[in-house]
């Protein structure tokens, strides 16, 4: 089945989300849609799936124009979709979820459970998708839930399968499993639209890559295209973004976490005897696939969930059983993972949000009376200082862009005297400019002697910011690494490999014994992946051969690579100071 | 309990590419604080606020029209005339108009101003005699009655509205009213204290009596997560039967009476009349206005109110910011209960002087409609309490003059709130342009799981 | 949201076990200290039914020893609950056991040394009859809330249904017409609820409360304006009489309680079965639950979310309307101001207590019906408990239930959240 999009345009108010998009997906093809966050990929997919109606343009299937007024039209037309946020009912079984909307029934609409179960099992086995039809979806790991979504689409005889950022919730191993399934579906003659902002995945799996930027198709490339080219297509300008990061000069231990355990669901520990230290003037990055205890770690550090065991000390002061307020007062700054939910009150003004956790302290209040004058004055200062784009301090914060909202939180948290900054996914969903700003301010905090803990599921961010890296898997820290660790090694730790195994693998990869080309590939990708373009400085900072330079600190190299940051994209890494640094050209090889 | 993902089109992943991404040059030109932007915003606000005022006024008008139709078409004479509509359509319409109009005129005369009373003043020989014989007082009687009716409504409206702002829906003002009434009444007849002090003690007691009932709700929610709507509804009935019980015991029942009624409270415990002895308006009304101002200050200018509002708007963010959501729940319900208790004080100490089911009335549930119409803001609550107070005062007069049941007031009242809650409906009726989304829904938490 | 739940969950989990077991122990102590110590003599329970074909002998129990024994059982349950982790069924059995022990002790104490026997048949018949509007109201709530619309307006639907049934039955002298009118009146209020909740996105809890006020005002106004002056023409309906089911109705004890009643009881049985099977065994039910749990997911597989909700809210209203009709043409025989007197709110509590399932809601409604029936029976036995205190019981039970005993009640996830498509 051939899917064609002609001149699809979708506007939201004055914003053009999709601007005359043309796209052809051939039968039996994996077609990647590559673009930054907010490039308009999701809108396009919603149009394709009948969740949004295009203002202009048409969709053709095998040459026939289609009207996709709702998802059921799309399903009828043979389009299936795996949403980024799964469309599964958690309290239903796999079989119920899969057949929802096309139930197998007997007389009077009674559900034929046996046939339902049999159909689901047959279908999943045919494509090597192992799922038990009787399990409740809420009891399944994310990777399996995704499989349920695919089975769901297949049951509806989808000939075109849309996968919206399918790997964002998966471990590297689960991603490979997904790719295997995708290849199998392709060989069965199905077409797949694969949406991602990750260059490496796109190059690995796609037959054709269409790059979208600001709602427009800016190019179509074969998967053999170099990452540099894809990256610059994706971002559209050769931005010189990098974290100018002087070497860290760690001081005394600021945060000391020992054996911290947080109870999870059903006797499992969400956080399992986690121990680590963060020194003053140092950034510890916590890497890991989302949902492996990072959220609980943050909440336990802030005192939002009680510690079942272990201790938390800040500058020697025991905070294990302190309330969130006591911790904030002791100098913990916190940038929560979900800023809308935990960080801001959307209906409150910028000014009110800027005092959300200091409103009861002088100079903002005396007794129970708020001092409006001081609050407004400070707010105005912060808005200027942090370049928050808002019409006034009285504007509701919910009307600001994501980047400016994050700046409000940042201004509030580091605007006061913090000793420890905990930042969880600090740049999620932000545009390039804001990412740069947030990263710069975080590094500045470090340089002023604040201990910084960054939790991020974006490896690129971890590499860009960390002075040391810890990896979390299933509530445990599986290993600590210096930022020169190869990404494969981190990947193994993130997937639950033991510390020693990962180290052995990493060492091998570093010496080119395992798929040298692929290791090189990683490098180029990581560097490209961060902001979508080559980031020589960052790359050089982390990608040091193990046999060169000291294991920790890594400062000199970072410096060196910083100096070369403005070099050509493909050459940047090499001049970054390592002879074995790979060129992007080799990294671009998809196989 | 993570949120189900927003409907995809609602968040198409675009905001990130919005102002900051594409609109950088424009954003740079945006004026800083205190610049042109603030003025623009003020104008914009005025329009938006104006719009919500417009919607409210239109809602009141529509509700009055619907109420008028209900009055007209339940009038036997009107129905007969409409039965033979084609014989004399003019007559039918005129009769319907007359029925509704006479009801509303009576209502107006009972609530605000009755021209006949003025005529009464001018028929007197001199102003002095007019004053002395109560003719002047009669002119102000409707206004006085409106204020008297509005007084407890201000308090119960605040009891509901204050809890609203902290994200709690307090349906329990009725039960809290009883808690306050029992304590205030008992202090009123059971102890003897000097003047002034007795009034204050009764007020404090009434506040405490209501606060205890409110506190139970907050404490249960904070400790066990019991939904406040369920608990308040149940407590209303518990208190109702408790009142029935205690009014039948020797502790509260008027001696030698078989009715469920308490003894009369001491003269020293009564709230002072503020417009002469013949008008019922009393110091309770002034107290209500002062308390409304106090609640405004608490909400908008104090750290406690800041906590309440944060907890109400986003409990997760409140918790993350170090606030104790549970403590806020307990405190706000305690205060809300106290306010409902004060409502009882103004009834018992201001007008009724003894407690029975007559004085219990419908203040608790009326408080909900008052708070909703007033958008949970103290000024709005005072204004809507005055409106509903006027409807009640007028309704009594209307029933006396036209035999139309006073319950029509409840119908009109709920219609107003229903229409105000759905601004799109009013806008569609009058083809107004859309303003800010959402009506009252923004103020409170949604659903049982919230 | 995550933060909030986790924090609440962990503290509450511990609390609930403690609260639950403490409640059981308190029940046991009440059995012993209250009912046991103050019982003197024997309690006699009668199972006689006027005109029954098979006679059942009276049961005579020594009140105090029975109360002591049951108190011990209750305390044992409390200890068990605190020490042994139990399955959900086990936890429910604990509740049932403690409640049963409490009720029997209470009955023993009430009738101890009393010359009149306590008629169990009357008690149970009363339970069933009082439960009918509660069950129908709770089913209406289940219908609405399973599809994601909160229905607090059950009270108003009962009231409007009662009013319409009384007026139409009186005016047209047709019980069936009255029944249909009552149902439609409930459905009408359901329709208003649906439009304001689904189309205008009004907060559904607020909406329900306001609709109740509206229904109270409207029926109150019409009652004074029309029903009082035209009492004979508009408010003197006949009532349905009892229909005894052949064979089943003759079974001792069970027969007179469950199979010898008005059509309303049989409609109620049918409704319970229909809603239970419909929701959990059919395509329709699967879709309704999907809409109530995850409307976006339902939408993406082509289920019409808004239509499903409209339909369910309307059907819920129709069911509640039948419950309202029962109040006038099944029970009392005339409409009175605010005659639903909070039963809609108890129905709401029963629905929550019954965890949004038809069978659970029915069980809860029966429990509330029982406490009302018990109160009226005890009043005839000259028991030294003021009837007003007894009348509080269902409400206090509900508070205790939502606070601790039932464990974590979980509403359908999207309950109360309007579904907005761009």
PDB file of C-alpha atoms in Angstrom, chain A residues 12 15 17 38 42-43 46 51 85 214 302 304 324-325 328 334 340-342 344-345 348 352 355-357 359-360 365 368-370 372 380 389-392 394-396 401 429 431, chain B residues 3 5 8-9 12-22 24 27-28 31-33 37-38 41 297-298 300-304 306-307 309-310 313-314 316-317 319-323:
ATOM      1  CA  UNK A  12      -3.209  26.446  14.985  1.00  0.00           C
ATOM      2  CA  UNK A  15       1.051  29.135  14.066  1.00  0.00           C
ATOM      3  CA  UNK A  17       2.324  23.556  12.361  1.00  0.00           C
ATOM      4  CA  UNK A  38       8.228  20.815  17.976  1.00  0.00           C
ATOM      5  CA  UNK A  42       3.269  14.933  15.878  1.00  0.00           C
ATOM      6  CA  UNK A  43       0.836  17.250  14.126  1.00  0.00           C
ATOM      7  CA  UNK A  46      -2.299  13.350  14.006  1.00  0.00           C
ATOM      8  CA  UNK A  51      -7.026  13.081  15.012  1.00  0.00           C
ATOM      9  CA  UNK A  85       1.885   7.792  25.032  1.00  0.00           C
ATOM     10  CA  UNK A 214       9.333  24.161  11.510  1.00  0.00           C
ATOM     11  CA  UNK A 302      13.490  16.512  48.357  1.00  0.00           C
ATOM     12  CA  UNK A 304       8.466  14.131  48.949  1.00  0.00           C
ATOM     13  CA  UNK A 324      10.600  19.246  51.961  1.00  0.00           C
ATOM     14  CA  UNK A 325      10.443  22.701  53.474  1.00  0.00           C
ATOM     15  CA  UNK A 328      14.607  23.679  50.710  1.00  0.00           C
ATOM     16  CA  UNK A 334      15.053  21.580  42.835  1.00  0.00           C
ATOM     17  CA  UNK A 340       3.838  21.959  34.567  1.00  0.00           C
ATOM     18  CA  UNK A 341       2.801  19.511  37.214  1.00  0.00           C
ATOM     19  CA  UNK A 342       5.334  20.004  39.973  1.00  0.00           C
ATOM     20  CA  UNK A 344       4.710  25.833  38.415  1.00  0.00           C
ATOM     21  CA  UNK A 345       1.191  26.953  39.071  1.00  0.00           C
ATOM     22  CA  UNK A 348      -0.370  32.166  38.977  1.00  0.00           C
ATOM     23  CA  UNK A 352       4.021  34.535  42.267  1.00  0.00           C
ATOM     24  CA  UNK A 355       8.380  33.018  45.145  1.00  0.00           C
ATOM     25  CA  UNK A 356       6.576  29.701  45.193  1.00  0.00           C
ATOM     26  CA  UNK A 357       8.971  28.143  47.702  1.00  0.00           C
ATOM     27  CA  UNK A 359       7.075  33.170  50.005  1.00  0.00           C
ATOM     28  CA  UNK A 360       7.208  32.633  53.747  1.00  0.00           C
ATOM     29  CA  UNK A 365       6.925  38.257  53.913  1.00  0.00           C
ATOM     30  CA  UNK A 368       1.893  36.116  57.662  1.00  0.00           C
ATOM     31  CA  UNK A 369       1.774  39.273  55.544  1.00  0.00           C
ATOM     32  CA  UNK A 370       3.245  39.110  52.080  1.00  0.00           C
ATOM     33  CA  UNK A 372       4.092  42.765  47.620  1.00  0.00           C
ATOM     34  CA  UNK A 380      11.320  42.214  37.842  1.00  0.00           C
ATOM     35  CA  UNK A 389      10.293  36.661  27.859  1.00  0.00           C
ATOM     36  CA  UNK A 390       7.061  37.845  29.353  1.00  0.00           C
ATOM     37  CA  UNK A 391       4.950  40.937  28.930  1.00  0.00           C
ATOM     38  CA  UNK A 392       4.949  41.556  32.648  1.00  0.00           C
ATOM     39  CA  UNK A 394       1.775  39.727  36.378  1.00  0.00           C
ATOM     40  CA  UNK A 395       1.312  37.503  33.326  1.00  0.00           C
ATOM     41  CA  UNK A 396       0.062  34.010  34.143  1.00  0.00           C
ATOM     42  CA  UNK A 401       6.577  29.160  26.255  1.00  0.00           C
ATOM     43  CA  UNK A 429      10.856  19.627  25.476  1.00  0.00           C
ATOM     44  CA  UNK A 431      13.959  24.607  22.083  1.00  0.00           C
TER      45      UNK A 431
ATOM     46  CA  UNK B   3      -2.421  11.953  33.951  1.00  0.00           C
ATOM     47  CA  UNK B   5      -1.977  11.791  27.978  1.00  0.00           C
ATOM     48  CA  UNK B   8      -3.006  14.725  21.004  1.00  0.00           C
ATOM     49  CA  UNK B   9      -4.308  17.718  19.099  1.00  0.00           C
ATOM     50  CA  UNK B  12       0.695  19.053  19.261  1.00  0.00           C
ATOM     51  CA  UNK B  13       4.195  19.528  20.526  1.00  0.00           C
ATOM     52  CA  UNK B  14       4.236  22.962  19.119  1.00  0.00           C
ATOM     53  CA  UNK B  15       4.574  25.395  21.966  1.00  0.00           C
ATOM     54  CA  UNK B  16       8.255  24.694  22.180  1.00  0.00           C
ATOM     55  CA  UNK B  17       8.658  25.903  18.654  1.00  0.00           C
ATOM     56  CA  UNK B  18       6.350  28.793  19.397  1.00  0.00           C
ATOM     57  CA  UNK B  19       7.393  32.086  20.849  1.00  0.00           C
ATOM     58  CA  UNK B  20      10.924  31.140  21.731  1.00  0.00           C
ATOM     59  CA  UNK B  21      11.683  29.197  18.612  1.00  0.00           C
ATOM     60  CA  UNK B  22      10.098  31.159  15.846  1.00  0.00           C
ATOM     61  CA  UNK B  24      12.622  35.452  18.774  1.00  0.00           C
ATOM     62  CA  UNK B  27       9.942  38.507  21.759  1.00  0.00           C
ATOM     63  CA  UNK B  28      12.951  40.718  21.956  1.00  0.00           C
ATOM     64  CA  UNK B  31       8.418  45.602  26.476  1.00  0.00           C
ATOM     65  CA  UNK B  32       9.788  44.895  29.893  1.00  0.00           C
ATOM     66  CA  UNK B  33       7.802  45.089  33.059  1.00  0.00           C
ATOM     67  CA  UNK B  37       2.867  45.834  27.938  1.00  0.00           C
ATOM     68  CA  UNK B  38       1.401  46.400  31.322  1.00  0.00           C
ATOM     69  CA  UNK B  41      -2.547  43.874  29.668  1.00  0.00           C
ATOM     70  CA  UNK B 297      -6.721  39.924  52.816  1.00  0.00           C
ATOM     71  CA  UNK B 298      -6.003  36.395  53.933  1.00  0.00           C
ATOM     72  CA  UNK B 300      -4.498  37.747  48.499  1.00  0.00           C
ATOM     73  CA  UNK B 301      -2.077  39.292  50.913  1.00  0.00           C
ATOM     74  CA  UNK B 302      -0.978  36.621  53.356  1.00  0.00           C
ATOM     75  CA  UNK B 303       1.324  33.634  53.234  1.00  0.00           C
ATOM     76  CA  UNK B 304      -1.477  31.375  54.449  1.00  0.00           C
ATOM     77  CA  UNK B 306      -0.803  31.992  49.179  1.00  0.00           C
ATOM     78  CA  UNK B 307      -0.538  28.422  50.401  1.00  0.00           C
ATOM     79  CA  UNK B 309      -4.298  29.174  46.545  1.00  0.00           C
ATOM     80  CA  UNK B 310      -1.250  27.153  45.531  1.00  0.00           C
ATOM     81  CA  UNK B 313      -4.376  25.395  41.886  1.00  0.00           C
ATOM     82  CA  UNK B 314      -1.712  22.705  41.859  1.00  0.00           C
ATOM     83  CA  UNK B 316       1.793  18.738  43.351  1.00  0.00           C
ATOM     84  CA  UNK B 317       3.589  22.014  42.859  1.00  0.00           C
ATOM     85  CA  UNK B 319       4.130  19.953  47.805  1.00  0.00           C
ATOM     86  CA  UNK B 320       7.263  20.361  45.737  1.00  0.00           C
ATOM     87  CA  UNK B 321       7.559  23.928  46.976  1.00  0.00           C
ATOM     88  CA  UNK B 322       7.653  22.633  50.532  1.00  0.00           C
ATOM     89  CA  UNK B 323       4.077  23.395  51.497  1.00  0.00           C
TER      90      UNK B 323
END
